[in-house]
Tab-separated table of C-alpha atoms in Angstrom:
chain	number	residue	atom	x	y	z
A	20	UNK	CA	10.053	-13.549	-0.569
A	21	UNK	CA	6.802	-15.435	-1.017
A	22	UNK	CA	7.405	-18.479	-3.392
A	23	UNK	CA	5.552	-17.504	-5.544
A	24	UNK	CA	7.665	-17.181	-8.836
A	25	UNK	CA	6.743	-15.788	-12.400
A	26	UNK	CA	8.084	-16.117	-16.117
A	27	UNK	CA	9.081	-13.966	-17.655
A	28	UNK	CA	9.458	-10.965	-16.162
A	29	UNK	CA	9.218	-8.720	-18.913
A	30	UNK	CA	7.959	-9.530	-22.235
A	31	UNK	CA	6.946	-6.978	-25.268
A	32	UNK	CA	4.469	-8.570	-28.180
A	33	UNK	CA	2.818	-7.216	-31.163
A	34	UNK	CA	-0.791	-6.298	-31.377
A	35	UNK	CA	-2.535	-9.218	-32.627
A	36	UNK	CA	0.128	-12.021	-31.254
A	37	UNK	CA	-0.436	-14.808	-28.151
A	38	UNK	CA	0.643	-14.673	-25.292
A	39	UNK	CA	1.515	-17.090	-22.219
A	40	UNK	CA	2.777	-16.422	-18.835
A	41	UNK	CA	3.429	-18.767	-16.343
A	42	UNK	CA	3.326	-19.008	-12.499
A	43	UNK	CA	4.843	-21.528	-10.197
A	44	UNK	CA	2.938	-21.227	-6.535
A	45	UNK	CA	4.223	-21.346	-3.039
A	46	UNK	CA	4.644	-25.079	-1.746
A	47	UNK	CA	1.384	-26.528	0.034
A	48	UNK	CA	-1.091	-23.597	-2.062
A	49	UNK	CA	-3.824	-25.661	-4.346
A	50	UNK	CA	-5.187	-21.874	-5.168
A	51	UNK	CA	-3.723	-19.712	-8.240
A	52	UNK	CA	-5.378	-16.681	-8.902
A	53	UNK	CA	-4.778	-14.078	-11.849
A	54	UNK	CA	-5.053	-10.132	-11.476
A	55	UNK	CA	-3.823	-7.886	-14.075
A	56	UNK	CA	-2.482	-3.898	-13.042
A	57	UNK	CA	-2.447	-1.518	-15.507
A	58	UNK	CA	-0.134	1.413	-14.868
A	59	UNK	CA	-1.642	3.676	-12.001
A	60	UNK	CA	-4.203	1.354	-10.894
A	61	UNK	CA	-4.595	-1.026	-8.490
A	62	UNK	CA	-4.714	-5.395	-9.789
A	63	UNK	CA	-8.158	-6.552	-11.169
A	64	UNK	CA	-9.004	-9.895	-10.942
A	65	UNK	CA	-9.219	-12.039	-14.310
A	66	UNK	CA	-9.886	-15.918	-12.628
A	67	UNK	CA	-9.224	-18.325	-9.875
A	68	UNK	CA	-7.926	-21.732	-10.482
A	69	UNK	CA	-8.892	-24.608	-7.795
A	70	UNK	CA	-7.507	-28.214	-8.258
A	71	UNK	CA	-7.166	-27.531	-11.695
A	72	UNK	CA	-10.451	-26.220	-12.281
A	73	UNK	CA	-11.323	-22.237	-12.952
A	74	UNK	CA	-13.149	-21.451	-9.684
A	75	UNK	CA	-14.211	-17.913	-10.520
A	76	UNK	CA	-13.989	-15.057	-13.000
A	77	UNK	CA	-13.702	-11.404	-13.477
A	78	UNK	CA	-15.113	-9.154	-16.194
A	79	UNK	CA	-12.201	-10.420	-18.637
A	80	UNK	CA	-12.965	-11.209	-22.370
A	81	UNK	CA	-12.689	-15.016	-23.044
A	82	UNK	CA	-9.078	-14.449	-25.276
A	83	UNK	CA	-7.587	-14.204	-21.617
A	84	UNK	CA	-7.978	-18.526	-20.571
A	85	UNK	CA	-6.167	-20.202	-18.283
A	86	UNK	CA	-4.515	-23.420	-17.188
A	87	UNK	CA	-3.634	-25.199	-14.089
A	88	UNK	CA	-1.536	-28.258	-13.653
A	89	UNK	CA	-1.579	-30.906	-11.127
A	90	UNK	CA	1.749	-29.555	-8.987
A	91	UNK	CA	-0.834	-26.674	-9.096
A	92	UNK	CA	1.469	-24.630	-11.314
A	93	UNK	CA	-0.512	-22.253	-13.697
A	94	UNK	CA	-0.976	-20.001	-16.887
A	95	UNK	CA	-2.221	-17.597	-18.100
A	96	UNK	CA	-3.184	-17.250	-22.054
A	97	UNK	CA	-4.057	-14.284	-24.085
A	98	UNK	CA	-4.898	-14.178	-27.484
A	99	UNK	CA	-5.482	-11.529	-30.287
A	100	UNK	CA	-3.376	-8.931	-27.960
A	101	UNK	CA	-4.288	-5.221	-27.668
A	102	UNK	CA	-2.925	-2.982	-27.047
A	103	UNK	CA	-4.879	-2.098	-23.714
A	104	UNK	CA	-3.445	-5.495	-22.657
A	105	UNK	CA	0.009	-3.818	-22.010
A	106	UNK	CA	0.265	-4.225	-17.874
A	107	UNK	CA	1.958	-6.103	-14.752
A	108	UNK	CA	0.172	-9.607	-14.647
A	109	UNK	CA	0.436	-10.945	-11.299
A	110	UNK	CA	0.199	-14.331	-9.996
A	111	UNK	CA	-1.078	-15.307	-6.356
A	112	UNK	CA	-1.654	-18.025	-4.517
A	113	UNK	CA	-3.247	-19.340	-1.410
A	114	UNK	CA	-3.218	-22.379	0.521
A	115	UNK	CA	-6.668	-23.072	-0.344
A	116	UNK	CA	-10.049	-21.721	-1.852
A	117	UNK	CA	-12.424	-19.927	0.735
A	118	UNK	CA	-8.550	-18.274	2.425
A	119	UNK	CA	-8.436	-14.556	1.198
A	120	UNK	CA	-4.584	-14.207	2.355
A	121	UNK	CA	-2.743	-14.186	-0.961
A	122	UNK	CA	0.802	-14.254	-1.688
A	123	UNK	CA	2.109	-12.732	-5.114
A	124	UNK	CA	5.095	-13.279	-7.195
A	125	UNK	CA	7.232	-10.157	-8.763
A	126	UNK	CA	4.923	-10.231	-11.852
A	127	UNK	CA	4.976	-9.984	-15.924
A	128	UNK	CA	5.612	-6.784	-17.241
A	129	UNK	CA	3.686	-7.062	-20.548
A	130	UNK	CA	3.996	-4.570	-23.367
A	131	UNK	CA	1.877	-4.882	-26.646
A	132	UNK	CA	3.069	-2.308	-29.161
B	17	UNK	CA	-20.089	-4.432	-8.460
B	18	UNK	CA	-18.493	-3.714	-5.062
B	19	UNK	CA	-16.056	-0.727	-5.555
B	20	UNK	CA	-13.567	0.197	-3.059
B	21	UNK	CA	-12.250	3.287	-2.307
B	22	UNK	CA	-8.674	4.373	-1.044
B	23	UNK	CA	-8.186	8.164	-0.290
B	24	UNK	CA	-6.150	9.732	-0.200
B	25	UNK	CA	-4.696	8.625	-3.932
B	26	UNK	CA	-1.369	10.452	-3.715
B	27	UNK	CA	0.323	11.368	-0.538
B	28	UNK	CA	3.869	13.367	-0.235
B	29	UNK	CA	5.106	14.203	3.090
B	30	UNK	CA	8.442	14.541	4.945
B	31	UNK	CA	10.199	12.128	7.290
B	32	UNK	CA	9.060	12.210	10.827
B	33	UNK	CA	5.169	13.062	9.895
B	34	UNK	CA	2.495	10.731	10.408
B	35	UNK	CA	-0.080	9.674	7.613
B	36	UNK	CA	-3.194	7.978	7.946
B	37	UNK	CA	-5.016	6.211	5.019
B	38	UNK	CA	-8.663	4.913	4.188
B	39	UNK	CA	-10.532	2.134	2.392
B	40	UNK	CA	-14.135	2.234	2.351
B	41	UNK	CA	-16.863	0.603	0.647
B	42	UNK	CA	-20.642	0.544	1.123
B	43	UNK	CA	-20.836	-3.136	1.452
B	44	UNK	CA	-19.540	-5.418	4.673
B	45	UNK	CA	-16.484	-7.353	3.614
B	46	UNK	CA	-15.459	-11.000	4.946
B	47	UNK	CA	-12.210	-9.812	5.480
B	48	UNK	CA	-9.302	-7.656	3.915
B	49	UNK	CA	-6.113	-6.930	3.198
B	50	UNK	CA	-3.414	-4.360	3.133
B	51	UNK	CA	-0.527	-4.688	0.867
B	52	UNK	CA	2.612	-2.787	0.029
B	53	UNK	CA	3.969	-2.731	-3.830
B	54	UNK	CA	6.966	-1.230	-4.661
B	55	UNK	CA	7.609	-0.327	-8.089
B	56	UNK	CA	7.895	-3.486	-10.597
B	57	UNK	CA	7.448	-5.766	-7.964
B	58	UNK	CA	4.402	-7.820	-6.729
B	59	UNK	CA	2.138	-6.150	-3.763
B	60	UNK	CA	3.148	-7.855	-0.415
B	61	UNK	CA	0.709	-8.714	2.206
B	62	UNK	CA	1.109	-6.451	5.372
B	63	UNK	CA	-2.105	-7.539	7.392
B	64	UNK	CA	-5.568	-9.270	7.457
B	65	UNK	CA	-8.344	-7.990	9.095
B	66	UNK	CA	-11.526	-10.178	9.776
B	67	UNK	CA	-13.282	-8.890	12.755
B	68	UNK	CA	-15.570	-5.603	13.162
B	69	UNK	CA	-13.298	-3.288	15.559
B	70	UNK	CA	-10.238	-4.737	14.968
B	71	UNK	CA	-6.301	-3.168	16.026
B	72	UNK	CA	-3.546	-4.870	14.471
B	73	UNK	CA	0.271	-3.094	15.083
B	74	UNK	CA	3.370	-4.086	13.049
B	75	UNK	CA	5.931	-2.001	14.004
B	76	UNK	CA	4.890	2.157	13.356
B	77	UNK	CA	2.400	1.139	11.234
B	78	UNK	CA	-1.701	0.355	13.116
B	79	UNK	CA	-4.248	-0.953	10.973
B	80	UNK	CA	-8.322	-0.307	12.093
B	81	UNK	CA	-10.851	-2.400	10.561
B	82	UNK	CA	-14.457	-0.507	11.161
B	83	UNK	CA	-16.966	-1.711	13.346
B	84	UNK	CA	-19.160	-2.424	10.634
B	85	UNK	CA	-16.631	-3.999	8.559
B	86	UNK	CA	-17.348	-1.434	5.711
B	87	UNK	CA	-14.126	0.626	6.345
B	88	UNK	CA	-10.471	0.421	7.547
B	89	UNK	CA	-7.837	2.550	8.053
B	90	UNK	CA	-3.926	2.688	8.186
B	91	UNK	CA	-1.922	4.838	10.111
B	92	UNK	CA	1.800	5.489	9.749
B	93	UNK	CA	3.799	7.012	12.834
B	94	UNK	CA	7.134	8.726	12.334
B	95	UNK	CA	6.932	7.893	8.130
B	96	UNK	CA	10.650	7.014	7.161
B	97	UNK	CA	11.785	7.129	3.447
B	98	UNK	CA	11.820	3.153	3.300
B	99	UNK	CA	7.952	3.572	3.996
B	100	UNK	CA	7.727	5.091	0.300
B	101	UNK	CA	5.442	3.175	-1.567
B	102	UNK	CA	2.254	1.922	-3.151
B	103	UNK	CA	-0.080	0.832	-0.328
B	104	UNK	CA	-3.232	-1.145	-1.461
B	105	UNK	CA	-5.740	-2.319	0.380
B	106	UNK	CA	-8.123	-5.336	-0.873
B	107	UNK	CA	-11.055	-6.736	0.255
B	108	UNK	CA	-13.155	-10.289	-0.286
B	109	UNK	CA	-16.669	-10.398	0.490
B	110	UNK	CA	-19.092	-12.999	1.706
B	111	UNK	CA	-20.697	-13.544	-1.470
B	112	UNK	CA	-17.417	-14.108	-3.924
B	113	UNK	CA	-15.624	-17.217	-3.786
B	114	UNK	CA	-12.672	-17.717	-1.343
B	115	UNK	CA	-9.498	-15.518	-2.073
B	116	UNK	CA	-10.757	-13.447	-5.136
B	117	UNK	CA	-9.610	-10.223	-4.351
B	118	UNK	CA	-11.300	-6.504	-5.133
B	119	UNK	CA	-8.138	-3.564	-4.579
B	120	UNK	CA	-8.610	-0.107	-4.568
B	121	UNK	CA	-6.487	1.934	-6.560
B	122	UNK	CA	-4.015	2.688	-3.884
B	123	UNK	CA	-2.246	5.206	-2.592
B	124	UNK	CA	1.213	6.154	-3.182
B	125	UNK	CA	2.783	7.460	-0.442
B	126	UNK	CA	6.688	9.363	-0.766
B	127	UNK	CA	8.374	10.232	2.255
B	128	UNK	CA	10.962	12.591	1.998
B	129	UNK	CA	13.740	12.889	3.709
């Protein structure tokens, strides 16, 4: 088990609806990144969140924003869903920007119908 | 955009065999990553490799990171059933912040028994 815990786990919403999933890192980790994996495929990376600040991006549209707080919890918004949007978000974190070893909770199943 | 690619994609074999995957990519990485995912769940982290040459062991399993740090390998002795999954392998490069992540699309391995 990592520490890293996710909410919920599964979740279905209607094309068009928001979304927001949330993350709780391992103790000690400042770093929260999000990576979404569509069915068959391996994660992509959507941002990095640094001491509350987003501290890097991946070719994601700007509906998919992102929060972190101070106890370096996170989420993860999405707006205007698609349908293409239906996948496992995963949360990982690290114990600090510029450390590549990430540790990932179970994941949100997501399904937009 | 630095791809990387995992061959073989799909792998069934029967208990007792050995296996041996691959990650390459035309670009030198920092460091990466292997990871195991098992269906619904979040990938786990297996081992880091950072240095050109590099032989890590866990158990029946030996990782090779390529002396040019382009490539790595993993090779599975005596595959058991409980060695059935989705193995990913992720790298971070010197030019992306910290512990952004690039996977390749994995390989899912079934070991029957």
């Amino acid at each position: 088990e990592t520490g890293v815990t996710q909410s919920p786990t599964h979740l279905i919403k209607t094309r068009g609806q928001q979304v927001t999933l949330r993350c709780s890192s391992q103790s000690g980790h400042n770093t929260v990144s999000w990576y979404q994996q569509a069915l068959g495929q391996g994660p992509q990376f959507i941002f990095q969140y640094y001491r509350e600040e987003e501290n890097g991006r991946g070719n994601f549209p700007p509906r998919f924003s992102g929060l972190q707080f101070p106890n370096y919890s996170s989420e993860l918004n999405v707006n205007a869903l698609e349908l293409d949007d239906s996948a496992l978000y995963l949360c990982a974190s690290s114990e600090r920007t510029g450390i590549t070893e990430a540790f990932f909770g179970q994941g949100t199943r997501l399904t937009v119908v | 955009t630095q791809l990387l690619e995992q061959s073989p994609q799909f792998l069934s074999i029967q208990e007792g065999e050995n296996l041996t995957v691959y990650c390459n990519s035309s670009s030198v990485f920092s460091s990466l990553q292997w990871y195991r995912q098992e269906p619904g769940e979040g990938p786990v982290l297996l081992v880091t490799v950072v240095t050109g040459g590099e032989v890590k062991k866990l158990k029946r399993l030996t990782f090779q990171f390529g002396d040019a740090r382009k490539d790595s390998s993993l090779h599975i002795t005596a595959a058991q059933p409980g060695d059935t999954g989705l193995y990913l392998c992720a790298g971070s490069w010197v030019k992306t912040s910290g512990s952004r992540l690039t996977f390749g699309e994995g390989t899912q391995l079934t070991v029957n028994p």
